[in-house]
PDB file of C-alpha atoms in Angstrom:
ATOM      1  CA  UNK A  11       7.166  17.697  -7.218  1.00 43.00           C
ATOM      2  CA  UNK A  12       3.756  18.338  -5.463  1.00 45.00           C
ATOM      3  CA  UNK A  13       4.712  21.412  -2.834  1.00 46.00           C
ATOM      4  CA  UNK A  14       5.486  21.031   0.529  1.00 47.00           C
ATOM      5  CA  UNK A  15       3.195  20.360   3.295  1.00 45.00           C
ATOM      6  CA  UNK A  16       2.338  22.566   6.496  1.00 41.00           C
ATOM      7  CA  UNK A  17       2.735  20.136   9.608  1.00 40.00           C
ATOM      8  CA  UNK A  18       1.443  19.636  12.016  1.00 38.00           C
ATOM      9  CA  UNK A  19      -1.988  19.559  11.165  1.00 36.00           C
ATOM     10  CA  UNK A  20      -3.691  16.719  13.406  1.00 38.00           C
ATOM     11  CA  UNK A  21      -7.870  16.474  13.965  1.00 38.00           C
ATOM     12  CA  UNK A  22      -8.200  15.494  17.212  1.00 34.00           C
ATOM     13  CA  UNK A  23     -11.183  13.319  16.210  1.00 39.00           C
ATOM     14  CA  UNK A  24      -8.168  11.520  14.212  1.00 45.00           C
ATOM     15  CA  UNK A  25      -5.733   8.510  15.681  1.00 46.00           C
ATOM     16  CA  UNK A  26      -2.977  10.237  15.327  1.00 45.00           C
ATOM     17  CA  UNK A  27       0.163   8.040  14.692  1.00 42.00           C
ATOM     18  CA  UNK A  28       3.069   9.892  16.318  1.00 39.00           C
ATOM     19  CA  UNK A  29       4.785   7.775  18.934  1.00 36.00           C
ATOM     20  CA  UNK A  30       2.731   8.114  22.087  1.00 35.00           C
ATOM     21  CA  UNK A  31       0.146  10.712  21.219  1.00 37.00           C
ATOM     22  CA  UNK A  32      -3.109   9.834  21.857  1.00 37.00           C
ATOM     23  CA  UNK A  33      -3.254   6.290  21.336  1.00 39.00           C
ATOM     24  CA  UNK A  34      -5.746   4.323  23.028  1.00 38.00           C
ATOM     25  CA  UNK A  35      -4.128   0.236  21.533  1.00 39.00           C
ATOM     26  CA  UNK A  36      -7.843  -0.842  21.952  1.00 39.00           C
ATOM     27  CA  UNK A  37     -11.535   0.573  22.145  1.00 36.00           C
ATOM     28  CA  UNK A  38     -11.789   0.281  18.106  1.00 41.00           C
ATOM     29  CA  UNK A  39     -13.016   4.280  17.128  1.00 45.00           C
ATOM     30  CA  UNK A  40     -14.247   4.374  14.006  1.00 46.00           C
ATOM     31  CA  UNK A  41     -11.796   6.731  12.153  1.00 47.00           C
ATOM     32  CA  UNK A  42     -13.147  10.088  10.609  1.00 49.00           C
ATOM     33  CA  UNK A  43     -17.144  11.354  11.037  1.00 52.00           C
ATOM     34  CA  UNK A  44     -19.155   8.704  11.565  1.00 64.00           C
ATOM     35  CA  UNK A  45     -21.153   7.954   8.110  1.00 72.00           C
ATOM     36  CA  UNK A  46     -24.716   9.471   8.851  1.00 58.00           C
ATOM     37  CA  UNK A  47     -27.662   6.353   8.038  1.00 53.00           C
ATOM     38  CA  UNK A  48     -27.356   6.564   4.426  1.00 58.00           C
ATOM     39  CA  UNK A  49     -24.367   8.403   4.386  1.00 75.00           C
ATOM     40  CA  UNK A  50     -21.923   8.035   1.462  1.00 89.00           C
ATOM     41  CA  UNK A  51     -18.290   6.404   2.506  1.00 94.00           C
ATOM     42  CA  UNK A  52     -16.728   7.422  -1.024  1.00 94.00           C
ATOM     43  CA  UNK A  53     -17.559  11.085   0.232  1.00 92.00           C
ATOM     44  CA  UNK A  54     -16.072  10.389   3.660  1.00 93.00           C
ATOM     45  CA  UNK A  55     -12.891   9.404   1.788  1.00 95.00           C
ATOM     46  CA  UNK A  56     -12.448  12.341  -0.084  1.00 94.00           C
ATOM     47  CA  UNK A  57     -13.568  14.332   3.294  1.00 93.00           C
ATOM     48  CA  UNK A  58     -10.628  12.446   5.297  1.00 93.00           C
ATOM     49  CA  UNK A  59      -7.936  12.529   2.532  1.00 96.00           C
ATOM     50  CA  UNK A  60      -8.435  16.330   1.936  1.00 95.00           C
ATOM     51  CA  UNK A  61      -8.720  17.291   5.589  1.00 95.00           C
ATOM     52  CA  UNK A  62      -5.624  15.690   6.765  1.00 96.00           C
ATOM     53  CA  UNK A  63      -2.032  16.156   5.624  1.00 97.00           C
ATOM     54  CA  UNK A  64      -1.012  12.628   5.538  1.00 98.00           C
ATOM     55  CA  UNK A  65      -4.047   9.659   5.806  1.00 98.00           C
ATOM     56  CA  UNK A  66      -2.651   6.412   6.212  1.00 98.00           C
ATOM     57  CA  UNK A  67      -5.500   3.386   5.338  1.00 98.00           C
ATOM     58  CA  UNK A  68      -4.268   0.334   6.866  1.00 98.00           C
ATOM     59  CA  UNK A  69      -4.560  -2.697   8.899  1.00 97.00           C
ATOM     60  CA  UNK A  70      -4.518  -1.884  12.041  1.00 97.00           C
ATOM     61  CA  UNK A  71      -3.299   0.938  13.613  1.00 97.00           C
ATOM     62  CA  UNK A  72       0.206   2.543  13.677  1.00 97.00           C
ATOM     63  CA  UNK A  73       0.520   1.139  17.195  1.00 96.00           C
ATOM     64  CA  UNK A  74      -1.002  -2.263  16.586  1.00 96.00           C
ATOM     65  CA  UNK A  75      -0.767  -2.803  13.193  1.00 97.00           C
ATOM     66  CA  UNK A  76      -2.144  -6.325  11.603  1.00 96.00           C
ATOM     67  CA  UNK A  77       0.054  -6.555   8.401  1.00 95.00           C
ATOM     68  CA  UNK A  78       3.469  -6.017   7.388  1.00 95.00           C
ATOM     69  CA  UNK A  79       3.479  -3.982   5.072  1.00 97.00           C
ATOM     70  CA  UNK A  80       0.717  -1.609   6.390  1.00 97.00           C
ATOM     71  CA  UNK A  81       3.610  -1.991   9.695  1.00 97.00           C
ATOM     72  CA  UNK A  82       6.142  -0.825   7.755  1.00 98.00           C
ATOM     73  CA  UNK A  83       4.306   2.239   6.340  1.00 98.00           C
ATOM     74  CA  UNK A  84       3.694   3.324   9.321  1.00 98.00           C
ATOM     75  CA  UNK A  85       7.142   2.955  10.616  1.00 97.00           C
ATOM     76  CA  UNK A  86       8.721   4.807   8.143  1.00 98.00           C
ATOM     77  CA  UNK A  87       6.191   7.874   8.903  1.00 98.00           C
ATOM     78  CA  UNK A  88       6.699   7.392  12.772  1.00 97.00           C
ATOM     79  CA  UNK A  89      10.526   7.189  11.824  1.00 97.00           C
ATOM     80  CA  UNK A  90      10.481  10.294   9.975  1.00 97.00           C
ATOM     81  CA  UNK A  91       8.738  11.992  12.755  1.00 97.00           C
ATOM     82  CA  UNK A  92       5.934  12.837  10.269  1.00 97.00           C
ATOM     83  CA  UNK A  93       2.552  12.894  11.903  1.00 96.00           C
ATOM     84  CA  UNK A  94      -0.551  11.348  10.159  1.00 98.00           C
ATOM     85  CA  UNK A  95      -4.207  10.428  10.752  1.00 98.00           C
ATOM     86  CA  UNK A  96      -5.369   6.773   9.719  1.00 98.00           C
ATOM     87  CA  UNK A  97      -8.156   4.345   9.440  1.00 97.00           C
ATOM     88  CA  UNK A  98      -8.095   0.482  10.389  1.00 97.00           C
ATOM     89  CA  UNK A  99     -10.261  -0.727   7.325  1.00 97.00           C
ATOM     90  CA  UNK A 100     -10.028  -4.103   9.080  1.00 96.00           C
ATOM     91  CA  UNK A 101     -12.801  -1.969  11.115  1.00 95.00           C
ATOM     92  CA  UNK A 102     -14.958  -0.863   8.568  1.00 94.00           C
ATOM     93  CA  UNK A 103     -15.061  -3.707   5.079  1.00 93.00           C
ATOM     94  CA  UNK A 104     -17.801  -1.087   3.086  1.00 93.00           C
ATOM     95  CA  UNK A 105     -14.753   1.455   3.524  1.00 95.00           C
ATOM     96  CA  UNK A 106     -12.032  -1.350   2.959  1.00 96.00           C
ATOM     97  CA  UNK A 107     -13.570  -1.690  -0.498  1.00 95.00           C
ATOM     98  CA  UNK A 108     -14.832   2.114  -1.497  1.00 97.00           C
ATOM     99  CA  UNK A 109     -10.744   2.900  -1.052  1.00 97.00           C
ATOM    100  CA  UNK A 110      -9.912   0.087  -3.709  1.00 97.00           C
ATOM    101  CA  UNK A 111     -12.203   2.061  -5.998  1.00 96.00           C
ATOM    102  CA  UNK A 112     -11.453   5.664  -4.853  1.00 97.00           C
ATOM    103  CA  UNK A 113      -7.321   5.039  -5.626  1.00 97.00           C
ATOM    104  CA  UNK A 114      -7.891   2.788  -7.896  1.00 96.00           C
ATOM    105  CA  UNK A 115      -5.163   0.415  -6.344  1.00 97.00           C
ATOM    106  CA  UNK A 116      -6.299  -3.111  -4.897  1.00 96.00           C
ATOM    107  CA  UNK A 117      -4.001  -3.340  -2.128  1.00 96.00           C
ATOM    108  CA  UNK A 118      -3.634  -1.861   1.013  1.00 97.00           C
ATOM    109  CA  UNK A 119      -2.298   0.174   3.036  1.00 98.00           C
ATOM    110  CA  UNK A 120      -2.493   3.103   0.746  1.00 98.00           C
ATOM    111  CA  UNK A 121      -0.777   6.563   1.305  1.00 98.00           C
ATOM    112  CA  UNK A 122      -2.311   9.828   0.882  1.00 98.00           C
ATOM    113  CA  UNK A 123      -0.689  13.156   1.174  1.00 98.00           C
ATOM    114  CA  UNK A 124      -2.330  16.843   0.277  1.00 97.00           C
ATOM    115  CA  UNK A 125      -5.287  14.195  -0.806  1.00 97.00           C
ATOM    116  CA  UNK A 126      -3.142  13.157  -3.482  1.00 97.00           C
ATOM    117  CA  UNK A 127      -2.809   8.666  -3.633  1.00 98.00           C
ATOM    118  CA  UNK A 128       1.448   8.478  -3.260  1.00 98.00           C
ATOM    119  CA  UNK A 129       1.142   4.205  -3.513  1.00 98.00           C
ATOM    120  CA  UNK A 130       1.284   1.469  -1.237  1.00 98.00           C
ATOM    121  CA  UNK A 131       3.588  -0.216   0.755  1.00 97.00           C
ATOM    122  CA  UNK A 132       6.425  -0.807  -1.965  1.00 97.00           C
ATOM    123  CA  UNK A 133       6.393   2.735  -3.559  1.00 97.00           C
ATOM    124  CA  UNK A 134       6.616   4.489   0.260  1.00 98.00           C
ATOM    125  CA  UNK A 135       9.576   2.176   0.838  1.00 97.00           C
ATOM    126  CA  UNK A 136      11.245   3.337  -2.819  1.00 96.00           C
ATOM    127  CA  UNK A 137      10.508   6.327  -2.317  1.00 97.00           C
ATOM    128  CA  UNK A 138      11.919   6.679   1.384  1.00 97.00           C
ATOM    129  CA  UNK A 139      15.044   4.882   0.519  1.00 95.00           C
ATOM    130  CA  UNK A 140      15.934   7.602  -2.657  1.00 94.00           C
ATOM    131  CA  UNK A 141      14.873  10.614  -0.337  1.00 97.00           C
ATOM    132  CA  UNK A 142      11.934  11.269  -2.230  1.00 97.00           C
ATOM    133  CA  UNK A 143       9.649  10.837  -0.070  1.00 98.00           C
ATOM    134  CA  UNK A 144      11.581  12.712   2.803  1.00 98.00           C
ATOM    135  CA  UNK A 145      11.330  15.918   0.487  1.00 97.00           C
ATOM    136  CA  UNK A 146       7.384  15.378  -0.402  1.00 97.00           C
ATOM    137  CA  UNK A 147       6.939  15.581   3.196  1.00 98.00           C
ATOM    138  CA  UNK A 148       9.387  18.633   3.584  1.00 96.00           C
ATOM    139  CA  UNK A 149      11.317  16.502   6.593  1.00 94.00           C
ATOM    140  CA  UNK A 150      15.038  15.410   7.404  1.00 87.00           C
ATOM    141  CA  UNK A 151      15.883  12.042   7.413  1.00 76.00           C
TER     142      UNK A 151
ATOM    143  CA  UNK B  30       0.762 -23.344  -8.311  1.00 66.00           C
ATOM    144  CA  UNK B  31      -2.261 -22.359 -10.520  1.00 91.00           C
ATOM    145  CA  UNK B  32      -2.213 -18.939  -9.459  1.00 95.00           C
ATOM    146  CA  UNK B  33       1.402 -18.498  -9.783  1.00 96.00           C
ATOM    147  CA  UNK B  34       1.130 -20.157 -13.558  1.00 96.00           C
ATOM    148  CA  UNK B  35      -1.469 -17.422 -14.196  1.00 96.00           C
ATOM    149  CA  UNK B  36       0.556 -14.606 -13.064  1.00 98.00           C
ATOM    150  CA  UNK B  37       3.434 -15.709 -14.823  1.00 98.00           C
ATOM    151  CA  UNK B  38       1.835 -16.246 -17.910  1.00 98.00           C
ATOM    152  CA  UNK B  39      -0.660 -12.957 -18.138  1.00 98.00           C
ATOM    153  CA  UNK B  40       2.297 -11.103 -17.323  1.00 98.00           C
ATOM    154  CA  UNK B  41       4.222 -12.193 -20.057  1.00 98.00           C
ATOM    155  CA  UNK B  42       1.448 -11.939 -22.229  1.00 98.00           C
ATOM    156  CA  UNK B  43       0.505  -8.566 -21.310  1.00 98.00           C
ATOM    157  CA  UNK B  44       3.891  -6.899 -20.866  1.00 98.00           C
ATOM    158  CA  UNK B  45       7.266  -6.695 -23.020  1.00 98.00           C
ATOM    159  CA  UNK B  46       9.712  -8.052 -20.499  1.00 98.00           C
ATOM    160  CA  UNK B  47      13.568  -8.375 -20.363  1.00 97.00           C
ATOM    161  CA  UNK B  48      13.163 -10.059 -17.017  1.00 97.00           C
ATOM    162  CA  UNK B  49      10.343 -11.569 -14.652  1.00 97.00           C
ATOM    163  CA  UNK B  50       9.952 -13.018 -11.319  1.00 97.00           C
ATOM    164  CA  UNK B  51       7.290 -13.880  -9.541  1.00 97.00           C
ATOM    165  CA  UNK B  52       7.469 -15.625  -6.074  1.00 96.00           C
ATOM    166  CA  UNK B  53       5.457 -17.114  -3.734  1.00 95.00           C
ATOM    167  CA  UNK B  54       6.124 -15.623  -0.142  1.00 93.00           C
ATOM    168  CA  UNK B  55       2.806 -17.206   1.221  1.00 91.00           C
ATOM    169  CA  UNK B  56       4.756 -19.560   3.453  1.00 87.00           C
ATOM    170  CA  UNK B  57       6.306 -16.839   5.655  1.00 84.00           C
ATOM    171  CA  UNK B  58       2.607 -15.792   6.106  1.00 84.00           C
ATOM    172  CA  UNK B  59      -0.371 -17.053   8.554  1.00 83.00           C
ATOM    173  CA  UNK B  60      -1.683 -19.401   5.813  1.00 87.00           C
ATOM    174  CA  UNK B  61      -1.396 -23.000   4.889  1.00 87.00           C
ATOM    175  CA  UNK B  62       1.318 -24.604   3.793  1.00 88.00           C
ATOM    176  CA  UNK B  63       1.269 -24.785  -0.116  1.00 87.00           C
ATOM    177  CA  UNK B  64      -1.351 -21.299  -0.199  1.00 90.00           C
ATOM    178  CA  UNK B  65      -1.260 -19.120  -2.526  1.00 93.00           C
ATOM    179  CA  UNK B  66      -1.873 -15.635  -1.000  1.00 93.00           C
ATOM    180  CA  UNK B  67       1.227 -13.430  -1.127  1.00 95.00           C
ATOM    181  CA  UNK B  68       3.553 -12.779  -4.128  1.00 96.00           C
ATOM    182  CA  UNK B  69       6.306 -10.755  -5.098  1.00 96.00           C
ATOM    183  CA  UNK B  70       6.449  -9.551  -8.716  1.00 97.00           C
ATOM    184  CA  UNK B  71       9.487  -8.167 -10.472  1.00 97.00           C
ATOM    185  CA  UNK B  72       9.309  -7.169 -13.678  1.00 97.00           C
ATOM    186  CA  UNK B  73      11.816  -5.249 -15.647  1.00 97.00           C
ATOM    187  CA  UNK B  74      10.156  -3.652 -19.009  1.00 98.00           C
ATOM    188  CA  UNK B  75      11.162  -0.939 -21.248  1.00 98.00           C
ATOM    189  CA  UNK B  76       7.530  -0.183 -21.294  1.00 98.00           C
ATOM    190  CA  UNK B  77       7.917   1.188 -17.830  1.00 98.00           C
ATOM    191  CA  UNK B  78      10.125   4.147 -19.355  1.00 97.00           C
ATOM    192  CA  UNK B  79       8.153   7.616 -18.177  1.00 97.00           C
ATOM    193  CA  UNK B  80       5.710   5.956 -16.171  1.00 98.00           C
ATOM    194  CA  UNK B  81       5.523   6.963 -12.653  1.00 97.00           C
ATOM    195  CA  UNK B  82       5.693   4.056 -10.201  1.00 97.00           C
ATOM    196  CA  UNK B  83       1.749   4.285  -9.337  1.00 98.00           C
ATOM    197  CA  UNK B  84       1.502   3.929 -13.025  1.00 98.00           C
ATOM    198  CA  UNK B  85       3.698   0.965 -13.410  1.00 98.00           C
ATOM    199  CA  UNK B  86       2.251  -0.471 -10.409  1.00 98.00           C
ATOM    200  CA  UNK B  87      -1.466  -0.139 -11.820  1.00 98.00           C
ATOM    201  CA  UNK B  88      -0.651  -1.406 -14.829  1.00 98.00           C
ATOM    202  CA  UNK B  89       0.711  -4.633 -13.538  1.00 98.00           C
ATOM    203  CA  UNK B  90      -2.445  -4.650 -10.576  1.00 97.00           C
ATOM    204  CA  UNK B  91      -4.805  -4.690 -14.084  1.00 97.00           C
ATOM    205  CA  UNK B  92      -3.286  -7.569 -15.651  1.00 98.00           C
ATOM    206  CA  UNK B  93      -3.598  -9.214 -12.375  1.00 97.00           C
ATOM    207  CA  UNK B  94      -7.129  -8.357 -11.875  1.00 96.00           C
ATOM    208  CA  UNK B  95      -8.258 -11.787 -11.664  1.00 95.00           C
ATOM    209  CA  UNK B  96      -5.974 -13.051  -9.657  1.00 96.00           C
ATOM    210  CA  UNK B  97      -6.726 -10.151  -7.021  1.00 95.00           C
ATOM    211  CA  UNK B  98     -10.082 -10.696  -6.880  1.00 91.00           C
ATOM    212  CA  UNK B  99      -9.704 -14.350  -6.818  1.00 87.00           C
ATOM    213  CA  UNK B 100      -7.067 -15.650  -3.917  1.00 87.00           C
ATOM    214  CA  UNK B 101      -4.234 -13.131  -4.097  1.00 94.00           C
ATOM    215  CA  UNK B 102      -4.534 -11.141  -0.811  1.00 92.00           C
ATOM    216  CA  UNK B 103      -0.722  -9.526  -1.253  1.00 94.00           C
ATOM    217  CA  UNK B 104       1.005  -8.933  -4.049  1.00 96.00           C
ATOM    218  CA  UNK B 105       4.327  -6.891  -3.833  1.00 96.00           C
ATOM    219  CA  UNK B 106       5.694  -5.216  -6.568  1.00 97.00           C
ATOM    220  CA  UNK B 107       9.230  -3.801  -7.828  1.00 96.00           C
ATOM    221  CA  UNK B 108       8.826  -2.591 -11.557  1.00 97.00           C
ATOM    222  CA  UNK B 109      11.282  -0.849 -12.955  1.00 96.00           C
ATOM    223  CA  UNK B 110      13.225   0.096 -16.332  1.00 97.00           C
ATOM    224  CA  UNK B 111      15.922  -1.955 -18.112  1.00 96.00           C
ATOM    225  CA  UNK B 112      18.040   1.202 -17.315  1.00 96.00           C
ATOM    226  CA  UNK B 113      17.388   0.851 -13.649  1.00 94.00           C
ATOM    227  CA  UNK B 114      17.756  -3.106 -13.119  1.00 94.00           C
ATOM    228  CA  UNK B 115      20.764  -2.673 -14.296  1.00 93.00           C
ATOM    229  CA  UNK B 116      21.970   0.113 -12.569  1.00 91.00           C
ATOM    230  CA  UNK B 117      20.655  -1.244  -8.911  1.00 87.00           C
ATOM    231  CA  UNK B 118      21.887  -4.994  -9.835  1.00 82.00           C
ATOM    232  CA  UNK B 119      18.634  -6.680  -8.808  1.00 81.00           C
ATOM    233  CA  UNK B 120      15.844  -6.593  -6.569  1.00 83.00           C
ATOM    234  CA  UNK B 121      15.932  -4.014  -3.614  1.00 80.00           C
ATOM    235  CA  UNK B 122      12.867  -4.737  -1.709  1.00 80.00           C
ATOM    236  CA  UNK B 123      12.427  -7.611   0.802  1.00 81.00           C
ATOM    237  CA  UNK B 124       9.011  -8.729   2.636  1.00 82.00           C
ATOM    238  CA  UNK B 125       8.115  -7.092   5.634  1.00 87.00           C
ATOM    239  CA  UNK B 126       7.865  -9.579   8.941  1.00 85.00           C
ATOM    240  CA  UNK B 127       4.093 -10.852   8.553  1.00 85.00           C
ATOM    241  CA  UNK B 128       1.629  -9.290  11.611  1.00 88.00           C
ATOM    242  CA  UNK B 129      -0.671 -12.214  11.689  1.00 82.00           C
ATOM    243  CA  UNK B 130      -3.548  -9.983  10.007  1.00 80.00           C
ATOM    244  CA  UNK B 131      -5.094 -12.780   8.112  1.00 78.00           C
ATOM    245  CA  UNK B 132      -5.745 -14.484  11.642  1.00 75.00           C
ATOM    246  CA  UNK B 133      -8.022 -11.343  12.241  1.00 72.00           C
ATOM    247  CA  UNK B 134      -8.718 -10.271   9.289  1.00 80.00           C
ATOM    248  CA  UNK B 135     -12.978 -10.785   8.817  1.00 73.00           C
ATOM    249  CA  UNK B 136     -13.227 -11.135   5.591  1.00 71.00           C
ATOM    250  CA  UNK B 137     -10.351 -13.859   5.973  1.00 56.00           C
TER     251      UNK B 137
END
């Protein structure tokens, strides 16, 4: 086991997806620094998986979402009372790709945690129902 | 059902299996009737022993390459040991209720 993560850490450029903070439902905001002309997105996903405790790529957003299972990632997190940052990639298809690549996983949503890939949709639901993913995130529940 | 058949059969090919399943759960999705876009997989291998799950999961995503590139838009996966299909008596994951994403989604 990876250690235990300091929380809350939250950038306030960042949606962040604890119930009722700071979401805006619409206005799409294009999640993390906005890629310079030229800029390089698999460099802004490193940059956005490092920076924040728990980044959450997904369809939609935790308060919208626009897929099941990127829903019910994000309901286990909001459930645990964990908060995370995350990206609609429904928003941005050059980044919807690069993170295919950059966790070398074709599906999304995709889980990061201390910039480490934890899996997709089915793994976070194993993992939640054995505890284990309760104890990577150092909560109760 | 061709990309069912070729899931089926590149899994077997490519895996030692005591057990396989692999169902289509397009129709509780915003597709077509008779679409094949979202499938369950579960596969119970001895080759899964002291793999991690992202490992056992990867593995099956690069046998499936094709198929992901090519039509398959969700593919859900359970993979685990002899040991443990045993132990937890069958499959313990269930479909999340579809959002309607592929009504939005651009790339469609």
């Amino acid at each position: 086991m990876s250690g235990k993560i300091q929380l809350p850490i939250v950038n306030p450029n960042y949606e962040d997806g604890a119930p009722g903070a700071g979401q805006s439902g619409d206005a799409p905001k294009a999640a993390g620094k906005p890629r310079a002309e030229g800029g390089d997105v698999m460099s802004e996903i490193e940059w956005e998986t490092k920076n924040h405790p728990v980044f959450l790529y997904m369809k939609g957003s935790p308060v919208m979402p626009q897929c099941g299972f990127s829903a019910r990632v994000a309901q286990i997190l909001q459930h645990l009372g964990v908060q995370f940052a995350s990206c609609n990639v429904l928003e941005d298809m050059e980044k919807r790709e690069a993170i295919k690549v950059h966790a070398q996983w074709p599906t999304i949503p995709q889980l990061y945690v201390n910039g480490e890939f934890v899996g997709g949709c089915d793994i976070i639901t194993e993992m939640f129902q054995t505890g284990e993913l309760q104890e990577l995130l150092g909560v109760e529940g | 059902m061709r990309l069912h058949e070729s899931i089926t059969r590149k899994l077997e090919a490519g895996l030692a299996l005591e057990h396989l399943e692999v169902l289509n759960e397009s129709h509780g999705h915003n597709v077509p009737a008779g679409s094949e876009t979202h499938f369950r997989v579960i596969a119970v291998s001895p080759e899964f022993e002291g793999m991690t799950r992202v490992a056992r999961h990867r593995r099956i995503n690069a046998l499936l390459a094709e198929e992901l590139a090519g039509g398959v838009h969700a593919l859900a996966i359970e993979a685990v040991t002899p040991a443990q299909w045993a132990e937890s008596g069958g499959p313990q994951l269930d479909a999340p209720p579809c959002r309607g994403g592929m009504k939005n989604d651009p790339r469609g």
